[in-house]
Coordinates of C-alpha atoms in Angstrom, one line a residue:
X1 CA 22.1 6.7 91.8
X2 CA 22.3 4.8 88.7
X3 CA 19.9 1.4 88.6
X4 CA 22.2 -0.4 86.1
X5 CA 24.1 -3.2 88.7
X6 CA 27.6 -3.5 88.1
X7 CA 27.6 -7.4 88.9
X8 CA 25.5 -10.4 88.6
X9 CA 25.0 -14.3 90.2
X10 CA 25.5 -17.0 88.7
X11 CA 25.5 -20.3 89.5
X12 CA 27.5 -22.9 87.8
X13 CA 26.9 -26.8 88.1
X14 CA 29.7 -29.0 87.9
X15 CA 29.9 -32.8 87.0
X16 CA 30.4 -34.0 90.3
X17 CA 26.9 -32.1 91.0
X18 CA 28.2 -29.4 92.8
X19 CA 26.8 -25.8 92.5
X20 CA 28.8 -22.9 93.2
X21 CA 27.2 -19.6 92.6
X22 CA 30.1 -16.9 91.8
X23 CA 29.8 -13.1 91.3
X24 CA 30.1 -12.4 87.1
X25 CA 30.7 -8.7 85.5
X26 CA 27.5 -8.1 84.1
X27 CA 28.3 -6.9 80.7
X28 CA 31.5 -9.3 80.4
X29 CA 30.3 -12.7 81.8
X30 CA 33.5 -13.6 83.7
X31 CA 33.6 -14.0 87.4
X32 CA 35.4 -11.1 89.3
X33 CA 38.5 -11.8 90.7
X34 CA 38.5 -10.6 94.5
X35 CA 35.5 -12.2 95.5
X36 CA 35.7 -15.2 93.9
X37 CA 38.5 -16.1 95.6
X38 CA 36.7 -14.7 98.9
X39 CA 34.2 -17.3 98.6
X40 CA 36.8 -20.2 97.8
X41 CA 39.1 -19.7 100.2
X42 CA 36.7 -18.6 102.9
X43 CA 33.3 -19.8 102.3
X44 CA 33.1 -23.2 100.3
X45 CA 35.6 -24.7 102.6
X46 CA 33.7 -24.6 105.2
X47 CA 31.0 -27.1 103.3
X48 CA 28.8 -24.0 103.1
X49 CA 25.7 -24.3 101.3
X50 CA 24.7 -23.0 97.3
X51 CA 22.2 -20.9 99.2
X52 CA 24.6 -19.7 102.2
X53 CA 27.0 -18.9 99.3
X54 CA 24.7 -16.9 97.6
X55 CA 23.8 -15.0 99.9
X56 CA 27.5 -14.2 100.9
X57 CA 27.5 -13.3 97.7
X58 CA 24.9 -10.8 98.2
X59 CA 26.6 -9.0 100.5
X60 CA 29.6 -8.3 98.4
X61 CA 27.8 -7.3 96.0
X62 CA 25.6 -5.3 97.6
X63 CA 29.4 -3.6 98.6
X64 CA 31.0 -3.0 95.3
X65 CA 27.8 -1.4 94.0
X66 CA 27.8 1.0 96.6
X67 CA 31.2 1.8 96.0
X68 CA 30.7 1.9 92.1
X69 CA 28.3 4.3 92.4
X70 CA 30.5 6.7 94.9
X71 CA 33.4 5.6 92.6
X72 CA 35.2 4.2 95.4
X73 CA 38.3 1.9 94.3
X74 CA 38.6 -1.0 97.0
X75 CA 41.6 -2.2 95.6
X76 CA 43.6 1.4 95.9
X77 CA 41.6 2.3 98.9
X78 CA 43.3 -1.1 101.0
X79 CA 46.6 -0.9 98.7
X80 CA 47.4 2.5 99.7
X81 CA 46.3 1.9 103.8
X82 CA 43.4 4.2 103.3
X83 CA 40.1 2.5 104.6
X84 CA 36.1 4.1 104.8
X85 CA 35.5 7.6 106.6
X86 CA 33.0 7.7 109.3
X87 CA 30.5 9.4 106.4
X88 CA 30.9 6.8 104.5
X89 CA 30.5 4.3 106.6
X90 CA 26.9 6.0 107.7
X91 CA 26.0 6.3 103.9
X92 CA 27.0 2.4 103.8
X93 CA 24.5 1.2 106.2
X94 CA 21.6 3.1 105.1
X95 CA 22.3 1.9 101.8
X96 CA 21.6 -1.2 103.2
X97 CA 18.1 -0.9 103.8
X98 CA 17.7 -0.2 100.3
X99 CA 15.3 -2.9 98.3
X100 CA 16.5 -4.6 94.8
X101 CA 14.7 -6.9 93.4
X102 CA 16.2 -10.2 91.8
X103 CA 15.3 -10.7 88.5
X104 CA 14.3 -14.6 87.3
X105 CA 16.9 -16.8 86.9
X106 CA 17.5 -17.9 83.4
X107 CA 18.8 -21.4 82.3
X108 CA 22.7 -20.9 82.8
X109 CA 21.5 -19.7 86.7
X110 CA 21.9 -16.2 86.2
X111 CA 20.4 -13.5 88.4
X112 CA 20.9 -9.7 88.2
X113 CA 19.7 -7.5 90.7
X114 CA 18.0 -3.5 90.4
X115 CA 17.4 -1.1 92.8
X116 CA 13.6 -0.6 93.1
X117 CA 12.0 1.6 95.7
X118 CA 11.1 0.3 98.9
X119 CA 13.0 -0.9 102.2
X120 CA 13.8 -4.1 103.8
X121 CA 13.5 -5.4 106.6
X122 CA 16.5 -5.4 109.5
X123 CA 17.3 -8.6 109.3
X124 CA 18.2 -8.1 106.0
X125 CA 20.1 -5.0 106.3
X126 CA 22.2 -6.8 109.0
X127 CA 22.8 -9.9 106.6
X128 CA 24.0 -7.6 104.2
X129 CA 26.3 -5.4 106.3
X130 CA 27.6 -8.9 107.7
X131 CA 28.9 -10.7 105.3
X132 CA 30.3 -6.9 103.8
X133 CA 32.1 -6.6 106.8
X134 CA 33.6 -9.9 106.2
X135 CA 35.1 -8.9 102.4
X136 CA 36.2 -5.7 104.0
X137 CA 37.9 -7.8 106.6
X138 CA 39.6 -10.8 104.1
X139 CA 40.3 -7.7 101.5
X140 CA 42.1 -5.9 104.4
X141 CA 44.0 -9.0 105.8
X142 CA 45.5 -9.9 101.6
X143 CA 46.3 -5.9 101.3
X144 CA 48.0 -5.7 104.4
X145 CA 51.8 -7.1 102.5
X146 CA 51.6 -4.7 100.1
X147 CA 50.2 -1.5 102.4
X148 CA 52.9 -2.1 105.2
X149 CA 56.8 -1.7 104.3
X150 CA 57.5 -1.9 108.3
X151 CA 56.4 -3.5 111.9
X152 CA 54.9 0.1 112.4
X153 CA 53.1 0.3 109.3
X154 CA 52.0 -2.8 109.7
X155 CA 50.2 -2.1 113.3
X156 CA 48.7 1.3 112.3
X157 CA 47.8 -0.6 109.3
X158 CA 45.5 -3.5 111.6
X159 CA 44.7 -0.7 113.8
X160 CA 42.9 1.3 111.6
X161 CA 41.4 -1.3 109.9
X162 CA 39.9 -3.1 113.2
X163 CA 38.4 0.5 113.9
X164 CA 36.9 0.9 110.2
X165 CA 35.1 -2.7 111.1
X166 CA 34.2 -1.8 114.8
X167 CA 32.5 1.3 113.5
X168 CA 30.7 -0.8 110.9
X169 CA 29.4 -3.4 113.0
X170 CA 28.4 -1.0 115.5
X171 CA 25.9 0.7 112.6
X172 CA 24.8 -2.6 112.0
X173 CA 21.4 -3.2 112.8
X174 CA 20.2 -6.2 114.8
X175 CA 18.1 -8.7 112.8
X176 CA 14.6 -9.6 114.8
X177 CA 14.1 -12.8 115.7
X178 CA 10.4 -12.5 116.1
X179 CA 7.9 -14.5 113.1
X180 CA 4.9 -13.3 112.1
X181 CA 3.5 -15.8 110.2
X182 CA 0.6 -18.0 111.0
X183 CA -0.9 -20.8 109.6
X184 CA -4.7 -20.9 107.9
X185 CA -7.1 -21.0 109.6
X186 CA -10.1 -23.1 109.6
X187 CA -12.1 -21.4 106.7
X188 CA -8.6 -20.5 104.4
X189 CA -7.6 -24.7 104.9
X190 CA -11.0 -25.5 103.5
X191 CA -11.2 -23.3 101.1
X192 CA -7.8 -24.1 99.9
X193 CA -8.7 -28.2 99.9
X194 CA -12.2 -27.1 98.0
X195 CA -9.7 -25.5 95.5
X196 CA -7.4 -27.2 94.6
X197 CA -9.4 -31.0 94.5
X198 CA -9.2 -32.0 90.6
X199 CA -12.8 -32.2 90.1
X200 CA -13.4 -28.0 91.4
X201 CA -15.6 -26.4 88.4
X202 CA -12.4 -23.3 87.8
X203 CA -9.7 -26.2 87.5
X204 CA -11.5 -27.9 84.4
X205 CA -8.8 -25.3 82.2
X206 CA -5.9 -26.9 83.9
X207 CA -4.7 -30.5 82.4
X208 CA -5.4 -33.5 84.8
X209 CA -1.9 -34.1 85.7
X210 CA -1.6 -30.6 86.7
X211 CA -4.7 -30.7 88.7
X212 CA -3.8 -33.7 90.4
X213 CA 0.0 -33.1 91.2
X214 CA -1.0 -29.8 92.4
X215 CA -3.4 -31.6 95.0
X216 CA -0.8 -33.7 96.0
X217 CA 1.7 -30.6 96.5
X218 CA -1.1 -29.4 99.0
X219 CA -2.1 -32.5 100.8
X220 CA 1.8 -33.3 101.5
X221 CA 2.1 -30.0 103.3
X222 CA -0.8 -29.7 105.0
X223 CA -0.8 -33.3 106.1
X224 CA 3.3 -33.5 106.8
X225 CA 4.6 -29.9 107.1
X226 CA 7.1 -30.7 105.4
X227 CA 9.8 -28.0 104.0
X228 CA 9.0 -26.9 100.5
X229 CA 13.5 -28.5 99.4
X230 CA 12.1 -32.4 101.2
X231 CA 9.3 -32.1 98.7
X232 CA 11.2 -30.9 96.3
X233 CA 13.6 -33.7 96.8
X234 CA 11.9 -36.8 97.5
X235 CA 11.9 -39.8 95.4
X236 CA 9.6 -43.0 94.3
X237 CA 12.6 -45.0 95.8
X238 CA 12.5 -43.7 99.1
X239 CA 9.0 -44.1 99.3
X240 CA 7.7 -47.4 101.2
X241 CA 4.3 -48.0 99.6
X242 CA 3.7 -51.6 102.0
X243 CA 4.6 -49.5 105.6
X244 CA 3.7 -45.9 104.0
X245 CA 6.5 -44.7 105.0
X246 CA 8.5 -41.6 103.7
X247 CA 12.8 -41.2 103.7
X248 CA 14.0 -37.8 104.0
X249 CA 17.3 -37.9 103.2
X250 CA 19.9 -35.0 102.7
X251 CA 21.8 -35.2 99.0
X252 CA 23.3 -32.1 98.7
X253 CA 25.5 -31.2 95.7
X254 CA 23.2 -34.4 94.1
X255 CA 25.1 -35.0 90.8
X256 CA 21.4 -37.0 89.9
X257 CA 19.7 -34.0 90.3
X258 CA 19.8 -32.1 86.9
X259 CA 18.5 -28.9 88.3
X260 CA 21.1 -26.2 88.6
X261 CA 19.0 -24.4 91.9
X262 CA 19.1 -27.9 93.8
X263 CA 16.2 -28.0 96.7
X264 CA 18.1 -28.5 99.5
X265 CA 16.7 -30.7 103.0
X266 CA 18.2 -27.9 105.6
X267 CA 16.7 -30.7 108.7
X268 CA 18.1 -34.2 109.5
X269 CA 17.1 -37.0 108.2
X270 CA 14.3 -38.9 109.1
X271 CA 11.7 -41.2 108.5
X272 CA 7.8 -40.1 108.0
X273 CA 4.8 -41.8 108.6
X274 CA 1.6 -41.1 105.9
X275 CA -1.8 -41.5 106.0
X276 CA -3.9 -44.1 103.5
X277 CA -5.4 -41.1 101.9
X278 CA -2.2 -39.6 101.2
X279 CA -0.9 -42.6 100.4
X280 CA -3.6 -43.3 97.6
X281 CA -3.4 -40.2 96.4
X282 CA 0.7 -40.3 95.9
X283 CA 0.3 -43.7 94.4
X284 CA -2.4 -43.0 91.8
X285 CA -0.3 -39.7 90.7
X286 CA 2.8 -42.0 90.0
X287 CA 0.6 -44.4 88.4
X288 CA -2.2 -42.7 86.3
X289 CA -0.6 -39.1 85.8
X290 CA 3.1 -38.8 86.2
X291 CA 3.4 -42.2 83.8
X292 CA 2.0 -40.2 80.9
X293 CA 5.1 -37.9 81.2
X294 CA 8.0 -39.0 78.8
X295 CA 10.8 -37.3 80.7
X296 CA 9.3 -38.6 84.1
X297 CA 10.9 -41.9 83.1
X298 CA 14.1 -40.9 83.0
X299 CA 14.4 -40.2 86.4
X300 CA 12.3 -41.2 90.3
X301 CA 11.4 -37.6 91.6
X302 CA 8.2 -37.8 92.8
X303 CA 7.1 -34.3 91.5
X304 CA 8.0 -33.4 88.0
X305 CA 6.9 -30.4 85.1
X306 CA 4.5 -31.6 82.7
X307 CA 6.2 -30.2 79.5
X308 CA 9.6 -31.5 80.4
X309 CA 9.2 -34.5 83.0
X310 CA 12.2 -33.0 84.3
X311 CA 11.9 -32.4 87.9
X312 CA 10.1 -29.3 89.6
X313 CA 12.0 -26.6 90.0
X314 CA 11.9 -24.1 93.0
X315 CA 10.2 -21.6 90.5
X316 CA 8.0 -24.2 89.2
X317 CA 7.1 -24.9 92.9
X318 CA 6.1 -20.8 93.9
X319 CA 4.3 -20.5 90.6
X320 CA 1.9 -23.2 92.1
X321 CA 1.2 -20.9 95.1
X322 CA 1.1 -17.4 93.5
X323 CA -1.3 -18.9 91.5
X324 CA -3.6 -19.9 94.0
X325 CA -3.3 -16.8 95.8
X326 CA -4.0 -14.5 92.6
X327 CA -7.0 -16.8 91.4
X328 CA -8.8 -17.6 95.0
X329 CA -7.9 -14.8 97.4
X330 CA -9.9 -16.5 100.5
X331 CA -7.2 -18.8 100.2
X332 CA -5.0 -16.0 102.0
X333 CA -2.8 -13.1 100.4
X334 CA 0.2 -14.5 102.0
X335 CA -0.5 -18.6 101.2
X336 CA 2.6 -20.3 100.0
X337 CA 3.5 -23.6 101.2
X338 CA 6.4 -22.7 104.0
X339 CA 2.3 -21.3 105.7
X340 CA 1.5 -24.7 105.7
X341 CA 4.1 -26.0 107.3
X342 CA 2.8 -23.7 110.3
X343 CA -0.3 -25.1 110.1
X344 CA 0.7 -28.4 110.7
X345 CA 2.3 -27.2 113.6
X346 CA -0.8 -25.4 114.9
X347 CA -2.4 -28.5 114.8
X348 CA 0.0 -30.2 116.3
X349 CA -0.3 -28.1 119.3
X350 CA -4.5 -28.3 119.1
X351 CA -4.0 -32.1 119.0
X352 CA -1.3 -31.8 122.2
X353 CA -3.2 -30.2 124.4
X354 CA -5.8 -32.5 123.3
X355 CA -4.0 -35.3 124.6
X356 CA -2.8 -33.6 127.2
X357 CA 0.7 -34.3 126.4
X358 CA 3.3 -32.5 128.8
X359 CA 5.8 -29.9 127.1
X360 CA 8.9 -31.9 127.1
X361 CA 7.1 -34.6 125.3
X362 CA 5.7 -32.6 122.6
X363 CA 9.2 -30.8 121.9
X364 CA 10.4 -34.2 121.4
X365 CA 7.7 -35.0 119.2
X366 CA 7.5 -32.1 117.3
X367 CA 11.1 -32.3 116.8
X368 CA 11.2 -35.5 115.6
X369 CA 8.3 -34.8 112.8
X370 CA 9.8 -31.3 111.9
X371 CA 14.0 -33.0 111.4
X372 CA 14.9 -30.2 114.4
X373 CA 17.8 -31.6 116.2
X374 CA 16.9 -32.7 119.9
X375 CA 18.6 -29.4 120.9
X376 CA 16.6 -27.1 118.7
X377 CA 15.0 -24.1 120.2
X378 CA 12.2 -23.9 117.1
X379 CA 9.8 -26.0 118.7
X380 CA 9.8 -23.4 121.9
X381 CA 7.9 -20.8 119.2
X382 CA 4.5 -23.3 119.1
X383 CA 5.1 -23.8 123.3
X384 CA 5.5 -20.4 123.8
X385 CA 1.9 -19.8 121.9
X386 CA 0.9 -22.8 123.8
X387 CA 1.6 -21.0 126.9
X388 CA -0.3 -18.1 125.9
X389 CA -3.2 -19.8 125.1
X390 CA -3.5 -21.5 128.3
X391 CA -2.9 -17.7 130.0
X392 CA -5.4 -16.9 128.0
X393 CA -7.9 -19.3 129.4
X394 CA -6.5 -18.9 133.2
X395 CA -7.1 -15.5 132.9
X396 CA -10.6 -15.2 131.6
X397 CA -11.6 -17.7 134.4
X398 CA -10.4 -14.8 136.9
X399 CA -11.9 -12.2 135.7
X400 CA -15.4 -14.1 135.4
X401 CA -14.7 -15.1 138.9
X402 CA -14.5 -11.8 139.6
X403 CA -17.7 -10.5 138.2
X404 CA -19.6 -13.2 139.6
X405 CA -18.4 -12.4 143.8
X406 CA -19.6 -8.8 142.9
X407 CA -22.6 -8.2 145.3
X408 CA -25.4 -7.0 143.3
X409 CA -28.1 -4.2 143.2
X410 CA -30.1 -5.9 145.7
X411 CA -27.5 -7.1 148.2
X412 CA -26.3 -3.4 148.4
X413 CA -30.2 -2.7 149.0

């Protein structure tokens, strides 16, 4: 199996600020043809995402290495009316489970991918098979003019191809639904405040602004639970420093936002309330620290690198939190800032019971602070461990009831 991919990512940014990732030959630099114009006629009208297009993008190419490396010609295979054998079709899905690993993007936005050993998970074996299925299916649909010569041909033609697809999303897996994650808990959230305040002995290599705007990075999530694209994407102007208030708003495609990877706010927008200790601490960044940064002027993102002023990218962001993790491992192996979003949500729950607040009212709530729509079903994850805790509770009371109408040694004497 040879570990040389056939195909690359790259995304492009336009002037109007839109970013289209499109699948390049690797050695030639131009896009490839076929899915290209899969993803223009079928994806980006449908307002899809950079991300969602991506990882569309993924999928094919996850498909045309396979069939490189079986020397498999798509175009001939559909031309001629000749689809995937049942074999092949098994060899396809376990192929899917197969790990690459995405190599950093460099400036232009380009990402290559290698096989490496290792599997995936389901869910991404069953992304992967999806949106295959769905080239196979457009390929199949185009072809079908030039494959058929007759009404005949041209049912045997569908026929065959809807059973080639049947028999491929039959072998595709179904992704699990169920998250794992957790937030800190009370010793990691202390331990990651203790290290990351400016003044901590082991931050004293680190430059003030870095210190500083990594402490703010921290406090936001811990004390909003925010999503690591709001962060990324929030702005001095939207900030109300008299109400201390926060706008999240959704820009995407922002033809302000000079990074080519654009964070993206995936919730609705909303408005935030923050405490006066945040608050001080976002207004003496902008003031004492981010000021000092010539390329901060040039633009009002709140967080910025401190070579360029330009601001932080999403690789910038994940280097803050691989760091921690590698130089304080009580802060958590699996720390990164999407953990503290779940720990704001813990708390929320601690503080709900607390209060006593009924379900429906913390949904609401919860909803409200998180951008979930009023229909959203991710709130019922926290309620559901709500639940349990409160089984939890009813259930030990039992079974010390229990022990304690046990007659004793003496009664039975």
């Amino acid at each position: 199996m040879s570990d040389q991919p056939q195909t690359s990512i790259r995304t492009v940014r336009f002037r109007d600020g839109e970013r289209l990732p499109m699948l390049v030959d690797a050695q030639a630099g131009i896009p490839v043809f076929d899915p290209c114009v899969f993803v223009c006629t079928q994806v980006r009208p449908r307002a899809a995402s950079a991300a969602t297009i991506e990882q569309v993008l993924r999928g094919v190419q996850f498909l045309l290495r396979f069939c490189a490396e079986r020397r498999i010609d798509l175009t001939e295979r559909f031309a001629s009316g000749q689809f995937f054998d049942l074999h092949e079709l098994d060899d396809l899905s376990r192929s899917a489970y197969v790990r690459t690993q995405q190599a950093s993007s460099d400036i232009a936005g380009k990402t290559n991918a290698t096989l490496v050993r290792g599997h995936v998970a389901s869910g991404t074996a069953a992304i992967r098979l999806y949106y295959a299925r769905s080239y196979l299916q457009w390929l199949g649909e185009r072809n079908a003019g030039q494959a058929c010569q007759t009404l005949d041909d041209r049912d045997r033609y569908f026929r065959l191809l809807s059973q080639m697809l049947d028999r491929l999303r039959i072998r595709t897996p179904t992704a699990e639904n169920r998250s794992t994650r957790v937030g800190l808990n009370a010793e990691q959230k202390l331990r990651l405040l203790h290290v990351t305040d400016p003044s901590y002995p082991d931050n004293r290599g680190a430059s003030a602004f870095l210190r500083h705007r990594n402490q703010l990075i921290v406090m936001w999530g811990i004390g909003t639970g925010l999503r690591r694209g709001e962060l990324l994407g929030l702005r001095i102007g939207r900030l109300d420093f008299r109400k201390n208030m926060a706008s999240i708003v959704r820009r995407g495609h922002d033809p302000d936002d000079p990074r080519t990877y654009q964070p993206n706010t995936k919730t609705r927008e909303r408005a935030i309330g923050i405490s006066d200790e945040l608050a001080f601490l976002r207004h003496e960044h902008i003031v004492t620290h981010r000021a000092k940064i010539s390329g901060a002027r040039k633009h009002d993102f709140l967080l910025v690198a401190e070579t360029t002023g330009r601001p932080l990218s999403l690789a910038g962001f994940s280097k803050v939190f691989r760091e921690l993790r590698t130089g304080d491992p009580l802060v958590g192996e699996g720390l990164t800032f999407h953990v503290l979003r779940h720990t704001w949500n813990e708390e929320f729950s601690q503080i709900a019971d607390s209060a006593g607040l009924k379900p429906e009212d913390e949904r609401r709530a919860r909803n409200h602070a998180m951008g979930w729509s009023d229909f959203s079903k991710s709130a019922d994850h926290y309620l559901r461990r709500r639940t349990r805790r409160v089984a939890d509770k009813v259930s030990t009371r039992i079974q010390q009831s229990v022990i304690e109408m046990r007659p004793s040694n003496a009664d039975h004497e």
